[in-house]
mmCIF file of C-alpha atoms in Angstrom:
data_model
loop_
_atom_site.group_PDB
_atom_site.id
_atom_site.type_symbol
_atom_site.label_atom_id
_atom_site.label_comp_id
_atom_site.label_asym_id
_atom_site.label_seq_id
_atom_site.Cartn_x
_atom_site.Cartn_y
_atom_site.Cartn_z
ATOM 1 C CA MET A 1474 -14.763 3.396 29.758
ATOM 2 C CA ALA A 1475 -12.965 3.362 26.018
ATOM 3 C CA PRO A 1476 -9.964 1.549 26.321
ATOM 4 C CA SER A 1477 -6.680 3.615 26.295
ATOM 5 C CA SER A 1478 -4.486 3.543 23.071
ATOM 6 C CA PRO A 1479 -1.069 1.898 23.866
ATOM 7 C CA PRO A 1480 1.898 3.743 22.785
ATOM 8 C CA VAL A 1481 3.064 2.573 19.516
ATOM 9 C CA ARG A 1482 5.426 0.014 19.878
ATOM 10 C CA ALA A 1483 5.894 -2.635 17.706
ATOM 11 C CA GLN A 1484 6.233 -6.346 18.838
ATOM 12 C CA ARG A 1485 8.487 -7.705 16.410
ATOM 13 C CA GLU A 1486 10.884 -4.975 14.602
ATOM 14 C CA PRO A 1487 11.122 -4.964 10.634
ATOM 15 C CA GLU A 1488 14.581 -5.321 8.980
ATOM 16 C CA MET A 1489 15.067 -1.437 8.054
ATOM 17 C CA ALA A 1490 18.852 -1.424 7.771
ATOM 18 C CA GLN A 1491 18.470 0.206 4.593
ATOM 19 C CA ALA A 1492 15.515 1.619 2.429
ATOM 20 C CA GLU A 1493 15.229 0.412 -0.907
ATOM 21 C CA LEU A 1494 12.559 -0.468 -4.053
ATOM 22 C CA PHE A 1495 12.151 -3.963 -4.623
ATOM 23 C CA VAL A 1496 12.574 -5.108 -8.432
ATOM 24 C CA HIS A 1497 10.208 -7.452 -10.406
ATOM 25 C CA PRO A 1498 11.214 -8.323 -13.751
ATOM 26 C CA ASP A 1499 7.349 -7.654 -14.743
ATOM 27 C CA ASN A 1500 7.118 -4.749 -12.877
ATOM 28 C CA PRO A 1501 10.121 -2.306 -13.802
ATOM 29 C CA MET A 1502 10.453 0.502 -11.052
ATOM 30 C CA PRO A 1503 11.245 4.289 -12.676
ATOM 31 C CA GLY A 1504 15.048 4.756 -12.305
ATOM 32 C CA HIS A 1505 16.876 7.866 -10.222
ATOM 33 C CA ALA A 1506 14.518 7.313 -7.115
ATOM 34 C CA LYS A 1507 15.535 8.639 -4.008
ATOM 35 C CA VAL A 1508 14.401 6.155 -1.192
ATOM 36 C CA TRP A 1509 14.569 6.820 2.947
ATOM 37 C CA PHE A 1510 12.776 6.078 5.805
ATOM 38 C CA ALA A 1511 11.550 8.735 8.370
ATOM 39 C CA LYS A 1512 9.413 8.569 11.775
ATOM 40 C CA THR A 1513 6.190 9.695 12.365
ATOM 41 C CA SER A 1514 5.942 12.255 15.634
ATOM 42 C CA ASP A 1515 4.906 8.912 17.690
ATOM 43 C CA GLY A 1516 7.957 6.712 16.332
ATOM 44 C CA ALA A 1517 6.619 4.791 13.474
ATOM 45 C CA GLN A 1518 9.232 4.193 10.811
ATOM 46 C CA LEU A 1519 7.673 4.741 7.497
ATOM 47 C CA ARG A 1520 9.282 4.247 4.025
ATOM 48 C CA PHE A 1521 9.508 6.687 1.419
ATOM 49 C CA ALA A 1522 10.541 7.001 -2.152
ATOM 50 C CA ARG A 1523 10.491 10.181 -4.292
ATOM 51 C CA TRP A 1524 11.354 11.091 -8.124
ATOM 52 C CA ARG A 1525 12.369 13.726 -10.260
ATOM 53 C CA PRO A 1526 10.465 14.516 -13.832
ATOM 54 C CA THR A 1527 11.705 13.827 -16.960
ATOM 55 C CA VAL A 1528 10.511 16.330 -18.909
ATOM 56 C CA LYS A 1529 10.639 20.176 -18.753
ATOM 57 C CA PRO A 1530 8.765 22.426 -17.542
ATOM 58 C CA MET A 1531 8.357 21.102 -14.205
ATOM 59 C CA ARG A 1532 4.667 21.458 -13.107
ATOM 60 C CA GLY A 1533 4.762 20.814 -9.543
ATOM 61 C CA SER A 1534 4.734 18.114 -7.155
ATOM 62 C CA VAL A 1535 2.281 14.668 -6.447
ATOM 63 C CA VAL A 1536 2.218 12.797 -3.324
ATOM 64 C CA LEU A 1537 0.536 9.266 -4.016
ATOM 65 C CA LEU A 1538 -1.914 8.101 -1.442
ATOM 66 C CA GLN A 1539 -2.299 4.171 -1.552
ATOM 67 C CA GLY A 1540 -5.081 2.224 -0.669
ATOM 68 C CA ARG A 1541 -4.890 -0.617 2.242
ATOM 69 C CA ALA A 1542 -2.552 -3.498 1.269
ATOM 70 C CA GLU A 1543 -0.735 -1.475 -1.183
ATOM 71 C CA PHE A 1544 2.953 -0.943 -1.002
ATOM 72 C CA ILE A 1545 4.961 1.697 -3.537
ATOM 73 C CA GLU A 1546 6.064 -0.909 -6.186
ATOM 74 C CA ARG A 1547 2.697 -1.259 -7.105
ATOM 75 C CA TYR A 1548 2.285 2.951 -8.429
ATOM 76 C CA ALA A 1549 5.300 1.968 -10.655
ATOM 77 C CA GLU A 1550 3.320 2.421 -14.008
ATOM 78 C CA THR A 1551 1.794 5.654 -12.408
ATOM 79 C CA ILE A 1552 5.214 7.035 -11.304
ATOM 80 C CA ALA A 1553 6.394 6.976 -14.655
ATOM 81 C CA GLU A 1554 2.992 8.550 -16.333
ATOM 82 C CA LEU A 1555 3.549 11.551 -13.907
ATOM 83 C CA ARG A 1556 7.067 11.819 -14.273
ATOM 84 C CA ARG A 1557 6.947 11.994 -18.176
ATOM 85 C CA ARG A 1558 3.832 15.178 -17.706
ATOM 86 C CA GLY A 1559 6.779 17.205 -15.522
ATOM 87 C CA PHE A 1560 5.594 16.084 -12.110
ATOM 88 C CA HIS A 1561 8.062 15.368 -8.832
ATOM 89 C CA VAL A 1562 6.450 12.147 -7.676
ATOM 90 C CA LEU A 1563 6.645 11.506 -3.706
ATOM 91 C CA CYS A 1564 5.166 7.499 -2.248
ATOM 92 C CA PHE A 1565 5.074 6.228 1.019
ATOM 93 C CA ASP A 1566 3.851 3.085 2.612
ATOM 94 C CA TRP A 1567 1.214 3.585 5.564
ATOM 95 C CA ARG A 1568 2.245 2.143 8.956
ATOM 96 C CA GLY A 1569 1.340 -1.373 8.829
ATOM 97 C CA GLN A 1570 1.766 -2.472 5.218
ATOM 98 C CA GLY A 1571 4.654 -2.076 2.623
ATOM 99 C CA GLY A 1572 8.210 -1.542 3.770
ATOM 100 C CA SER A 1573 6.948 0.565 6.745
ATOM 101 C CA GLN A 1574 6.932 -0.342 10.429
ATOM 102 C CA ARG A 1575 4.547 -3.176 10.759
ATOM 103 C CA PHE A 1576 3.008 -3.732 14.887
ATOM 104 C CA THR A 1577 1.703 -7.153 15.058
ATOM 105 C CA ALA A 1578 3.367 -10.289 15.945
ATOM 106 C CA ARG A 1579 2.560 -11.622 12.632
ATOM 107 C CA PRO A 1580 3.398 -8.751 10.076
ATOM 108 C CA ARG A 1581 1.226 -9.993 7.412
ATOM 109 C CA LYS A 1582 -1.703 -8.899 9.170
ATOM 110 C CA GLY A 1583 -3.305 -5.649 8.079
ATOM 111 C CA HIS A 1584 -3.604 -3.748 11.194
ATOM 112 C CA VAL A 1585 -3.728 -0.425 12.579
ATOM 113 C CA GLY A 1586 -4.853 0.971 16.476
ATOM 114 C CA SER A 1587 -6.567 3.799 15.616
ATOM 115 C CA LEU A 1588 -7.542 6.371 12.799
ATOM 116 C CA ARG A 1589 -4.922 8.679 14.661
ATOM 117 C CA HIS A 1590 -2.192 6.597 13.304
ATOM 118 C CA TYR A 1591 -2.774 7.210 9.882
ATOM 119 C CA GLU A 1592 -3.208 10.779 10.304
ATOM 120 C CA ARG A 1593 0.175 11.302 11.759
ATOM 121 C CA ASP A 1594 1.140 9.257 8.935
ATOM 122 C CA LEU A 1595 -0.199 11.832 6.561
ATOM 123 C CA ALA A 1596 1.338 14.444 8.679
ATOM 124 C CA LEU A 1597 4.749 13.201 7.974
ATOM 125 C CA ALA A 1598 4.531 12.642 4.085
ATOM 126 C CA MET A 1599 2.875 16.333 3.683
ATOM 127 C CA ALA A 1600 6.181 17.852 5.749
ATOM 128 C CA GLN A 1601 8.277 15.500 3.462
ATOM 129 C CA MET A 1602 6.288 16.940 0.408
ATOM 130 C CA HIS A 1603 7.045 20.421 1.140
ATOM 131 C CA GLU A 1604 11.254 19.432 0.397
ATOM 132 C CA LEU A 1605 9.936 19.430 -3.352
ATOM 133 C CA PRO A 1606 8.619 22.253 -5.479
ATOM 134 C CA PRO A 1607 4.988 23.494 -5.418
ATOM 135 C CA PRO A 1608 2.443 23.622 -6.309
ATOM 136 C CA TYR A 1609 1.497 20.691 -4.636
ATOM 137 C CA PHE A 1610 -1.219 17.997 -5.640
ATOM 138 C CA ALA A 1611 -2.722 14.724 -3.989
ATOM 139 C CA LEU A 1612 -3.755 11.719 -6.243
ATOM 140 C CA ALA A 1613 -5.222 9.447 -3.524
ATOM 141 C CA HIS A 1614 -6.817 5.435 -3.779
ATOM 142 C CA SER A 1615 -9.079 3.746 -2.056
ATOM 143 C CA MET A 1616 -8.307 4.147 1.829
ATOM 144 C CA GLY A 1617 -5.639 6.589 0.795
ATOM 145 C CA GLY A 1618 -8.689 8.588 -0.662
ATOM 146 C CA ALA A 1619 -11.025 8.670 2.535
ATOM 147 C CA ILE A 1620 -7.905 9.666 4.698
ATOM 148 C CA ALA A 1621 -6.904 12.609 2.107
ATOM 149 C CA LEU A 1622 -10.665 14.022 2.120
ATOM 150 C CA ASP A 1623 -10.882 13.595 6.065
ATOM 151 C CA ALA A 1624 -7.561 15.548 6.196
ATOM 152 C CA ALA A 1625 -8.851 18.033 3.542
ATOM 153 C CA ARG A 1626 -12.238 18.610 5.715
ATOM 154 C CA GLN A 1627 -9.971 19.504 8.376
ATOM 155 C CA ASP A 1628 -7.531 21.914 6.692
ATOM 156 C CA ARG A 1629 -4.842 19.356 6.802
ATOM 157 C CA LEU A 1630 -4.197 18.642 3.161
ATOM 158 C CA PRO A 1631 -1.803 21.765 2.135
ATOM 159 C CA VAL A 1632 -2.330 20.894 -1.745
ATOM 160 C CA ALA A 1633 -3.651 22.716 -4.538
ATOM 161 C CA ARG A 1634 -5.540 20.099 -5.914
ATOM 162 C CA LEU A 1635 -6.736 16.621 -5.136
ATOM 163 C CA VAL A 1636 -7.866 13.625 -6.955
ATOM 164 C CA ALA A 1637 -9.494 10.344 -5.080
ATOM 165 C CA LEU A 1638 -9.992 7.685 -7.263
ATOM 166 C CA ALA A 1639 -12.423 5.355 -5.547
ATOM 167 C CA PRO A 1640 -12.257 6.464 -2.070
ATOM 168 C CA MET A 1641 -13.393 4.435 0.622
ATOM 169 C CA LEU A 1642 -16.414 5.953 1.527
ATOM 170 C CA GLY A 1643 -18.141 2.646 1.936
ATOM 171 C CA LEU A 1644 -17.273 -0.686 1.787
ATOM 172 C CA SER A 1645 -18.993 -2.226 -1.022
ATOM 173 C CA LEU A 1646 -17.453 -5.740 -0.846
ATOM 174 C CA ILE A 1647 -19.553 -6.384 2.374
ATOM 175 C CA ASP A 1648 -22.836 -7.161 1.920
ATOM 176 C CA ARG A 1649 -24.175 -6.249 5.394
ATOM 177 C CA PRO A 1650 -21.905 -3.411 6.096
ATOM 178 C CA ASN A 1651 -24.174 -1.830 9.106
ATOM 179 C CA ALA A 1652 -23.876 -5.993 10.741
ATOM 180 C CA ALA A 1653 -20.218 -5.899 9.954
ATOM 181 C CA ARG A 1654 -19.895 -2.540 11.885
ATOM 182 C CA ARG A 1655 -21.197 -3.290 14.906
ATOM 183 C CA LEU A 1656 -19.585 -6.837 15.199
ATOM 184 C CA ALA A 1657 -16.231 -4.729 14.594
ATOM 185 C CA ASN A 1658 -17.167 -2.466 17.515
ATOM 186 C CA ILE A 1659 -17.811 -5.222 19.612
ATOM 187 C CA LEU A 1660 -14.958 -7.234 19.155
ATOM 188 C CA TYR A 1661 -12.835 -4.063 19.025
ATOM 189 C CA TRP A 1662 -14.165 -3.341 22.851
ATOM 190 C CA LEU A 1663 -13.810 -6.547 23.779
ATOM 191 C CA GLY A 1664 -10.016 -6.115 22.940
ATOM 192 C CA PHE A 1665 -9.396 -8.297 19.800
ATOM 193 C CA SER A 1666 -8.326 -5.388 17.936
ATOM 194 C CA LYS A 1667 -4.969 -6.855 16.545
ATOM 195 C CA ALA A 1668 -6.951 -10.350 15.545
ATOM 196 C CA PHE A 1669 -7.703 -10.922 11.829
ATOM 197 C CA VAL A 1670 -11.479 -10.116 10.907
ATOM 198 C CA PRO A 1671 -13.784 -13.341 10.891
ATOM 199 C CA GLY A 1672 -12.293 -15.734 8.587
ATOM 200 C CA GLY A 1673 -9.553 -13.756 7.611
ATOM 201 C CA GLY A 1674 -5.911 -14.752 6.570
ATOM 202 C CA GLU A 1675 -2.731 -14.229 5.518
ATOM 203 C CA THR A 1676 -3.176 -14.382 1.787
ATOM 204 C CA ALA A 1677 -2.734 -10.852 -0.346
ATOM 205 C CA ILE A 1678 -5.823 -10.131 -1.702
ATOM 206 C CA ALA A 1679 -3.883 -9.541 -5.131
ATOM 207 C CA THR A 1680 -2.778 -12.942 -5.188
ATOM 208 C CA LYS A 1681 -6.153 -14.403 -5.148
ATOM 209 C CA PRO A 1682 -7.695 -15.850 -8.466
ATOM 210 C CA PHE A 1683 -8.715 -13.378 -10.642
ATOM 211 C CA GLU A 1684 -11.945 -15.089 -11.782
ATOM 212 C CA GLY A 1685 -14.770 -13.488 -9.652
ATOM 213 C CA ASN A 1686 -12.816 -10.559 -7.821
ATOM 214 C CA ARG A 1687 -14.612 -7.424 -7.431
ATOM 215 C CA LEU A 1688 -12.201 -4.918 -8.272
ATOM 216 C CA THR A 1689 -11.101 -4.815 -11.675
ATOM 217 C CA GLY A 1690 -11.335 -6.199 -15.126
ATOM 218 C CA ASP A 1691 -8.004 -5.403 -16.227
ATOM 219 C CA ALA A 1692 -6.619 -8.869 -16.028
ATOM 220 C CA ARG A 1693 -3.575 -8.331 -17.920
ATOM 221 C CA ARG A 1694 -2.527 -5.723 -14.632
ATOM 222 C CA TYR A 1695 -4.132 -8.188 -12.227
ATOM 223 C CA ALA A 1696 -1.746 -10.529 -12.896
ATOM 224 C CA ARG A 1697 1.145 -7.975 -12.917
ATOM 225 C CA ASN A 1698 0.211 -7.334 -9.466
ATOM 226 C CA SER A 1699 -0.426 -10.411 -8.605
ATOM 227 C CA ALA A 1700 2.885 -11.878 -9.603
ATOM 228 C CA LEU A 1701 4.824 -8.983 -7.753
ATOM 229 C CA SER A 1702 2.897 -9.622 -4.540
ATOM 230 C CA ALA A 1703 3.492 -13.282 -4.651
ATOM 231 C CA ALA A 1704 7.143 -12.356 -5.303
ATOM 232 C CA ALA A 1705 7.667 -9.341 -2.177
ATOM 233 C CA ARG A 1706 5.813 -11.142 0.567
ATOM 234 C CA HIS A 1707 7.984 -8.771 2.956
ATOM 235 C CA LEU A 1708 5.955 -5.913 1.469
ATOM 236 C CA SER A 1709 2.379 -7.765 1.311
ATOM 237 C CA ILE A 1710 -0.260 -8.017 3.722
ATOM 238 C CA GLY A 1711 -3.157 -10.461 4.189
ATOM 239 C CA ASP A 1712 -6.858 -9.672 5.166
ATOM 240 C CA PRO A 1713 -7.536 -6.537 7.961
ATOM 241 C CA THR A 1714 -7.714 -6.932 11.645
ATOM 242 C CA ILE A 1715 -10.461 -5.923 13.289
ATOM 243 C CA GLY A 1716 -8.873 -2.503 14.716
ATOM 244 C CA TRP A 1717 -8.544 -1.799 10.826
ATOM 245 C CA VAL A 1718 -12.312 -2.241 10.193
ATOM 246 C CA HIS A 1719 -12.656 -0.361 13.306
ATOM 247 C CA ALA A 1720 -10.467 2.490 12.464
ATOM 248 C CA ALA A 1721 -12.385 2.174 8.799
ATOM 249 C CA PHE A 1722 -15.861 2.617 9.800
ATOM 250 C CA GLN A 1723 -14.735 5.651 11.957
ATOM 251 C CA LEU A 1724 -13.526 7.199 8.743
ATOM 252 C CA MET A 1725 -16.380 6.503 6.788
ATOM 253 C CA ALA A 1726 -18.682 7.984 9.312
ATOM 254 C CA ARG A 1727 -17.016 11.342 9.443
ATOM 255 C CA LEU A 1728 -17.251 11.777 5.578
ATOM 256 C CA ASN A 1729 -21.103 10.782 5.963
ATOM 257 C CA ALA A 1730 -21.625 13.165 8.238
ATOM 258 C CA PRO A 1731 -24.323 15.768 7.175
ATOM 259 C CA GLY A 1732 -22.346 18.929 5.995
ATOM 260 C CA ALA A 1733 -18.619 17.172 5.745
ATOM 261 C CA ALA A 1734 -18.568 17.259 2.199
ATOM 262 C CA ARG A 1735 -19.094 21.350 2.308
ATOM 263 C CA GLN A 1736 -16.088 21.390 4.606
ATOM 264 C CA ILE A 1737 -13.393 20.621 1.922
ATOM 265 C CA ARG A 1738 -12.028 23.405 0.656
ATOM 266 C CA VAL A 1739 -9.575 21.729 -1.248
ATOM 267 C CA PRO A 1740 -10.590 21.613 -5.137
ATOM 268 C CA THR A 1741 -11.514 18.039 -5.371
ATOM 269 C CA LEU A 1742 -12.385 15.882 -8.416
ATOM 270 C CA ILE A 1743 -13.968 12.118 -6.990
ATOM 271 C CA LEU A 1744 -13.667 9.465 -9.353
ATOM 272 C CA ALA A 1745 -15.796 6.159 -8.663
ATOM 273 C CA ALA A 1746 -16.866 3.142 -10.546
ATOM 274 C CA GLY A 1747 -20.119 2.059 -11.199
#
């Protein structure tokens, strides 16, 4: 029998007295933000921020769906560009990362207990989105792109357009993904959901050396994000847990199932590197 999902309960309550953005000199945040916390249907507290456009006419509202280990402040440049194009912008941190609630005793673990938890996070984000003027658009990256595509497949992404940047349809940084999937399943069912992946640790991926990285060739932006992650340790996380990897493989299996793409009715643009 599958282990039952425990209720969402933090072992270590994060400090959430006031919702705010982290300011770093090399990563200026756009001004006039509204920042707040909101709770999902299962009680997880997520950090949100939104901005108004800086030009007219207004063209609608964009929700940014970030990738694993990211946080609102990493999207400062993107937020500023969207505002200059006439868009309202809504950002939030997924549970377990950024300024949102963590659910492990060691908060730098990149953990989620179930794929259902991310679905509830997205449902809350879309409810917050509807306080902004339509039409609505989603701009999603990596893990966020996969979650958005799966939501669109299930008719749970009420937006007019979706742009998915390098959505997590597979784990290209893993040399033997099938073996990794089988190992993650075994460890998950043995009760190691909150353990780091084998060899994993608390070092944020953005702070690792630029040389040899397989994510980007942009040394300037890599250095900016590295400095930001090093300074904002309370927002950064390290490697994923077994639970996160298990959920990620479930999500990718859904999206790679026969006919999954045909179920997506939202007009969608997918951009991926070679």
